[in-house]
CSV table of C-alpha atoms in Angstrom, one decimal:
chain,number,residue,atom,x,y,z
A,292,MET,CA,-43.3,-80.0,-135.8
A,293,ASN,CA,-41.5,-76.8,-134.8
A,294,GLN,CA,-41.3,-76.8,-131.1
A,295,GLU,CA,-40.8,-73.0,-130.8
A,296,PHE,CA,-44.4,-72.4,-131.2
A,297,THR,CA,-47.0,-74.8,-129.8
A,298,ASN,CA,-50.8,-74.7,-129.3
A,299,ARG,CA,-51.4,-73.1,-132.7
A,300,MET,CA,-55.1,-72.6,-133.2
A,301,LEU,CA,-56.6,-73.2,-136.7
A,302,ALA,CA,-60.1,-72.3,-137.7
A,303,VAL,CA,-61.6,-74.5,-140.4
A,304,VAL,CA,-64.5,-72.6,-141.8
A,305,GLU,CA,-67.1,-74.4,-144.0
A,306,VAL,CA,-70.3,-73.3,-145.5
A,307,THR,CA,-73.0,-75.2,-143.5
A,308,THR,CA,-73.6,-78.3,-141.5
A,309,VAL,CA,-77.1,-78.8,-143.0
A,310,ARG,CA,-78.1,-79.8,-146.6
A,311,PRO,CA,-81.2,-81.9,-146.2
A,312,ASP,CA,-82.2,-81.4,-149.8
A,313,ARG,CA,-78.8,-82.7,-151.1
A,314,PRO,CA,-77.7,-85.6,-148.9
A,315,ALA,CA,-75.1,-87.1,-151.3
A,316,TYR,CA,-73.5,-83.7,-152.0
A,317,HIS,CA,-73.4,-83.0,-148.3
A,318,ALA,CA,-71.8,-86.3,-147.5
A,319,LYS,CA,-69.1,-85.7,-150.0
A,320,VAL,CA,-68.4,-82.2,-148.7
A,321,GLN,CA,-68.3,-83.5,-145.1
A,322,VAL,CA,-65.7,-86.2,-146.1
A,323,LEU,CA,-63.4,-83.4,-147.6
A,324,ASN,CA,-63.9,-81.0,-144.7
A,325,ALA,CA,-63.2,-83.7,-142.1
A,326,ARG,CA,-59.9,-84.5,-143.8
A,327,VAL,CA,-58.7,-81.0,-143.2
A,328,VAL,CA,-59.6,-81.2,-139.6
A,329,THR,CA,-57.9,-84.6,-139.2
A,330,GLU,CA,-54.7,-83.6,-141.0
A,331,ALA,CA,-54.5,-80.4,-139.0
A,332,ASP,CA,-55.0,-82.3,-135.7
A,333,LYS,CA,-52.3,-84.7,-136.7
A,334,ALA,CA,-49.9,-81.8,-137.4
A,335,GLY,CA,-50.4,-80.5,-133.9
A,336,TRP,CA,-53.0,-77.7,-134.5
A,337,THR,CA,-55.8,-77.1,-132.1
A,338,VAL,CA,-58.7,-77.0,-134.5
A,339,THR,CA,-62.0,-75.1,-134.3
A,340,ARG,CA,-64.6,-76.0,-137.0
A,341,VAL,CA,-67.2,-73.4,-137.8
A,342,ALA,CA,-70.1,-73.4,-140.4
A,343,ALA,CA,-70.4,-69.8,-141.6
A,344,ALA,CA,-74.1,-70.1,-142.7
A,345,ASP,CA,-75.1,-71.5,-139.3
A,346,VAL,CA,-74.1,-68.4,-137.4
A,347,THR,CA,-74.2,-64.7,-138.0
A,348,PRO,CA,-71.3,-62.9,-139.7
A,349,ALA,CA,-70.5,-61.1,-136.4
A,350,ALA,CA,-70.6,-64.5,-134.5
A,351,LEU,CA,-68.3,-66.0,-137.1
A,352,LEU,CA,-65.7,-63.3,-136.5
A,353,ARG,CA,-66.1,-63.7,-132.8
A,354,LEU,CA,-65.7,-67.5,-132.9
A,355,THR,CA,-62.5,-67.3,-135.0
A,356,ALA,CA,-61.0,-64.2,-133.2
A,357,ASP,CA,-58.3,-66.3,-131.4
A,358,ALA,CA,-57.3,-68.3,-134.5
A,359,ASP,CA,-53.7,-68.2,-135.5
A,360,ALA,CA,-54.5,-69.3,-139.0
A,361,LEU,CA,-57.6,-70.0,-141.1
A,362,VAL,CA,-58.8,-72.5,-143.8
A,363,ILE,CA,-61.8,-71.6,-145.8
A,364,VAL,CA,-63.0,-74.8,-147.4
A,365,GLY,CA,-65.2,-75.7,-150.4
A,366,GLY,CA,-68.9,-75.6,-151.1
A,367,GLU,CA,-71.5,-73.8,-153.0
A,368,ASP,CA,-71.0,-70.9,-155.5
A,369,VAL,CA,-70.5,-67.5,-154.1
A,370,THR,CA,-73.7,-65.4,-154.2
A,371,PRO,CA,-73.4,-63.3,-157.4
A,372,ASN,CA,-74.2,-59.9,-156.0
A,373,PHE,CA,-71.1,-60.0,-153.9
A,374,TYR,CA,-69.0,-59.6,-157.1
A,375,GLY,CA,-71.4,-57.8,-159.6
A,376,GLY,CA,-72.6,-61.0,-161.2
A,377,PHE,CA,-76.1,-62.3,-162.1
A,378,THR,CA,-78.3,-65.2,-161.2
A,379,GLY,CA,-79.6,-67.7,-163.8
A,380,TYR,CA,-76.2,-68.8,-165.1
A,381,GLU,CA,-75.4,-72.3,-166.2
A,382,GLY,CA,-74.6,-74.7,-163.4
A,383,GLU,CA,-75.8,-72.4,-160.7
A,384,THR,CA,-75.9,-74.0,-157.3
A,385,ALA,CA,-77.6,-73.0,-154.0
A,386,HIS,CA,-76.3,-69.8,-152.5
A,387,PHE,CA,-75.7,-69.1,-148.7
A,388,ALA,CA,-75.4,-65.3,-148.6
A,389,ALA,CA,-74.8,-65.2,-144.9
A,390,ALA,CA,-71.8,-67.6,-145.3
A,391,ASP,CA,-70.5,-65.4,-148.1
A,392,GLU,CA,-70.7,-62.3,-146.0
A,393,GLY,CA,-69.1,-63.9,-143.0
A,394,GLN,CA,-66.2,-65.5,-145.0
A,395,ILE,CA,-65.6,-62.3,-146.9
A,396,ALA,CA,-65.2,-60.5,-143.6
A,397,LEU,CA,-62.8,-63.1,-142.4
A,398,VAL,CA,-60.6,-62.6,-145.5
A,399,GLN,CA,-60.6,-58.8,-145.0
A,400,ARG,CA,-59.7,-59.2,-141.3
A,401,ALA,CA,-57.0,-61.7,-142.1
A,402,LEU,CA,-55.5,-59.1,-144.5
A,403,ALA,CA,-55.7,-56.4,-141.9
A,404,LEU,CA,-54.1,-58.4,-139.2
A,405,GLY,CA,-51.7,-60.5,-141.2
A,406,THR,CA,-53.4,-63.8,-140.2
A,407,PRO,CA,-52.3,-66.7,-142.4
A,408,LEU,CA,-55.1,-67.9,-144.6
A,409,LEU,CA,-55.6,-70.8,-147.0
A,410,GLY,CA,-58.7,-70.9,-149.3
A,411,ILE,CA,-59.7,-74.2,-150.9
A,412,CYS,CA,-61.8,-74.2,-154.1
A,413,ARG,CA,-64.7,-71.9,-153.0
A,414,GLY,CA,-62.3,-70.5,-150.5
A,415,LEU,CA,-60.1,-69.2,-153.3
A,416,GLN,CA,-63.1,-67.6,-154.9
A,417,ILE,CA,-64.1,-66.0,-151.6
A,418,ILE,CA,-60.6,-64.6,-151.2
A,419,ASN,CA,-60.8,-63.1,-154.7
A,420,VAL,CA,-64.2,-61.6,-154.2
A,421,ALA,CA,-63.3,-60.3,-150.7
A,422,LEU,CA,-60.5,-58.3,-152.2
A,423,GLY,CA,-62.5,-56.8,-155.1
A,424,GLY,CA,-62.1,-59.4,-157.8
A,425,ASN,CA,-64.8,-61.2,-159.7
A,426,LEU,CA,-65.5,-64.7,-161.1
A,427,VAL,CA,-66.3,-66.3,-164.5
A,428,GLN,CA,-69.7,-67.8,-163.6
A,429,HIS,CA,-69.4,-71.0,-165.7
A,430,ILE,CA,-66.7,-72.6,-167.8
A,431,ASP,CA,-66.9,-75.6,-170.1
A,432,ASP,CA,-65.9,-78.3,-167.7
A,433,GLY,CA,-63.0,-79.7,-169.7
A,434,ILE,CA,-60.4,-81.0,-167.3
A,435,HIS,CA,-61.7,-79.3,-164.2
A,436,LYS,CA,-64.7,-81.5,-163.3
A,437,ASN,CA,-66.1,-84.9,-164.3
A,438,ILE,CA,-69.6,-84.6,-165.8
A,439,GLY,CA,-72.5,-87.1,-165.6
A,440,VAL,CA,-71.0,-89.2,-162.9
A,441,PRO,CA,-72.0,-90.1,-159.3
A,442,ILE,CA,-70.8,-87.5,-156.8
A,443,ASP,CA,-68.0,-89.7,-155.5
A,444,GLN,CA,-66.5,-89.6,-159.0
A,445,ILE,CA,-66.8,-85.9,-159.7
A,446,LEU,CA,-63.2,-85.0,-158.9
A,447,SER,CA,-61.1,-84.8,-162.0
A,448,THR,CA,-57.3,-85.4,-161.9
A,449,HIS,CA,-55.1,-83.0,-163.9
A,450,ASP,CA,-51.7,-81.2,-163.9
A,451,VAL,CA,-51.0,-77.7,-162.6
A,452,THR,CA,-47.9,-75.6,-163.0
A,453,LEU,CA,-46.9,-73.4,-160.1
A,454,SER,CA,-45.1,-70.1,-160.5
A,455,ASN,CA,-41.4,-70.6,-159.6
A,456,ASP,CA,-41.3,-67.8,-157.1
A,457,SER,CA,-44.6,-68.6,-155.4
A,458,THR,CA,-45.1,-69.5,-151.8
A,459,LEU,CA,-47.0,-72.6,-153.0
A,460,ALA,CA,-44.0,-73.8,-154.9
A,461,ALA,CA,-41.9,-73.4,-151.8
A,462,SER,CA,-44.4,-75.2,-149.6
A,463,LEU,CA,-44.9,-78.1,-152.0
A,464,GLY,CA,-41.3,-78.3,-153.0
A,465,ARG,CA,-41.9,-78.4,-156.8
A,466,VAL,CA,-43.6,-76.5,-159.6
A,467,ASP,CA,-45.3,-79.3,-161.5
A,468,ILE,CA,-47.9,-81.1,-159.5
A,469,SER,CA,-51.0,-83.2,-160.0
A,470,VAL,CA,-54.2,-82.1,-158.4
A,471,GLN,CA,-57.9,-83.1,-158.1
A,472,SER,CA,-60.6,-80.5,-158.8
A,473,ALA,CA,-64.4,-80.2,-159.3
A,474,HIS,CA,-65.2,-76.6,-160.0
A,475,HIS,CA,-67.2,-74.8,-162.8
A,476,GLN,CA,-66.3,-71.2,-161.8
A,477,ILE,CA,-62.8,-69.5,-162.0
A,478,VAL,CA,-61.1,-66.3,-161.2
A,479,ASP,CA,-61.8,-63.5,-163.8
A,480,ARG,CA,-60.4,-60.2,-162.5
A,481,LEU,CA,-57.9,-60.6,-159.7
A,482,GLY,CA,-58.6,-58.9,-156.4
A,483,SER,CA,-56.4,-56.1,-155.1
A,484,GLY,CA,-52.9,-57.3,-154.2
A,485,LEU,CA,-53.5,-60.8,-155.6
A,486,VAL,CA,-51.4,-62.5,-158.2
A,487,ALA,CA,-51.8,-65.8,-160.1
A,488,ALA,CA,-49.7,-68.5,-158.5
A,489,ALA,CA,-50.6,-71.5,-160.7
A,490,HIS,CA,-52.2,-72.4,-163.9
A,491,ALA,CA,-53.9,-75.5,-165.5
A,492,PRO,CA,-52.8,-76.8,-168.9
A,493,ASP,CA,-55.7,-74.8,-170.4
A,494,GLY,CA,-54.3,-71.6,-169.0
A,495,LEU,CA,-57.0,-71.1,-166.3
A,496,ILE,CA,-55.8,-69.7,-162.9
A,497,GLU,CA,-55.6,-72.6,-160.4
A,498,ALA,CA,-54.1,-70.7,-157.5
A,499,LEU,CA,-53.6,-67.2,-156.2
A,500,GLU,CA,-51.5,-65.5,-153.5
A,501,HIS,CA,-51.4,-62.1,-152.0
A,502,GLU,CA,-48.3,-60.0,-152.8
A,503,ILE,CA,-47.6,-59.1,-149.2
A,504,ALA,CA,-50.1,-60.9,-146.8
A,505,PRO,CA,-49.9,-64.6,-146.0
A,506,ILE,CA,-53.1,-65.4,-148.0
A,507,THR,CA,-53.2,-68.3,-150.5
A,508,GLY,CA,-56.0,-69.9,-152.5
A,509,VAL,CA,-56.0,-73.1,-154.4
A,510,GLN,CA,-58.8,-74.0,-156.8
A,511,TRP,CA,-58.2,-77.7,-156.4
A,512,HIS,CA,-58.9,-80.1,-153.5
A,513,PRO,CA,-55.7,-81.2,-151.6
A,514,GLU,CA,-58.0,-82.7,-149.0
A,515,ALA,CA,-59.6,-85.2,-151.5
A,516,PRO,CA,-58.9,-88.9,-150.5
A,517,ASP,CA,-57.2,-89.5,-153.9
A,518,ALA,CA,-55.1,-86.4,-153.9
A,519,PRO,CA,-51.3,-86.8,-153.6
A,520,VAL,CA,-50.7,-88.2,-150.1
A,521,ASP,CA,-48.7,-85.3,-148.7
A,522,GLN,CA,-50.2,-82.3,-150.5
A,523,LEU,CA,-52.6,-81.2,-147.7
A,524,ALA,CA,-50.0,-81.8,-145.0
A,525,LEU,CA,-47.5,-79.6,-146.9
A,526,LEU,CA,-50.0,-76.8,-147.3
A,527,LEU,CA,-50.8,-76.9,-143.6
A,528,ALA,CA,-47.2,-76.9,-142.8
A,529,GLY,CA,-46.9,-73.8,-144.9
A,530,LEU,CA,-49.6,-72.1,-142.8
A,531,ALA,CA,-47.7,-73.0,-139.7
A,532,ALA,CA,-44.5,-71.6,-141.2
A,533,GLN,CA,-46.3,-68.3,-142.0
A,534,HIS,CA,-47.7,-68.1,-138.5
A,535,ASP,CA,-44.3,-68.8,-136.9
A,536,ALA,CA,-42.6,-66.1,-139.0
A,537,ARG,CA,-45.3,-63.6,-138.1
A,538,ALA,CA,-45.0,-64.6,-134.4
A,539,ARG,CA,-41.2,-64.1,-134.4
A,540,VAL,CA,-41.6,-60.6,-135.8
A,541,THR,CA,-44.3,-59.8,-133.2
A,542,ASN,CA,-42.2,-61.1,-130.4
A,543,ALA,CA,-39.2,-59.2,-131.6
A,544,LEU,CA,-41.1,-56.0,-131.7
A,545,ALA,CA,-42.4,-56.5,-128.3
A,546,ALA,CA,-39.0,-57.3,-126.8
């Protein structure tokens, strides 16, 4: 770990801590979210874990105000009215509008302040919606999600090609990677300032980045237990590098 900057604070923002109607799904989500916290802790971050649906949007902003970086993790579909969509679509999940509102505000604040941000699966979609983009509400599952299987087998393994000049390629050290994903929605129109940073073999966008701000989203799950062993650690290291670069500039300006 870079010793120049210590006590980095990371906010891991999930949807909710309570899903009494869907215990198997909730247990799966909790396993994934806990891995983000564990890996960040191992990397030296001081971690705050917050559920956006369990607090008001204003409280979410307050609870994460001191974070040096943010990770918005996976969960339910984004409420359609935040991007001009409609309800009643195929594969529609439960919606948590308060979580959507709070996480959208987090992305917009991160953009304004230059706070490094990583979005995972739903987190990528929140980034896109927060910056004015929209979503394809359902895709034929193809390679992106295993169908008709128990929740513990829902993640599909497939290849992804990163853009050569992307921050993701620099963080992961290669352009051809294997990922695990379980999504039925994708980016349609990119939000303002965002560019596609990776594609699946079927041509669908699997990652995005902001042209200027340290904001990145991946549509896959690097925190999955069967994901490549170092993938999540490398992405968290990329967040740390973005934070350190920002801190050096701030310190130089203040000197």
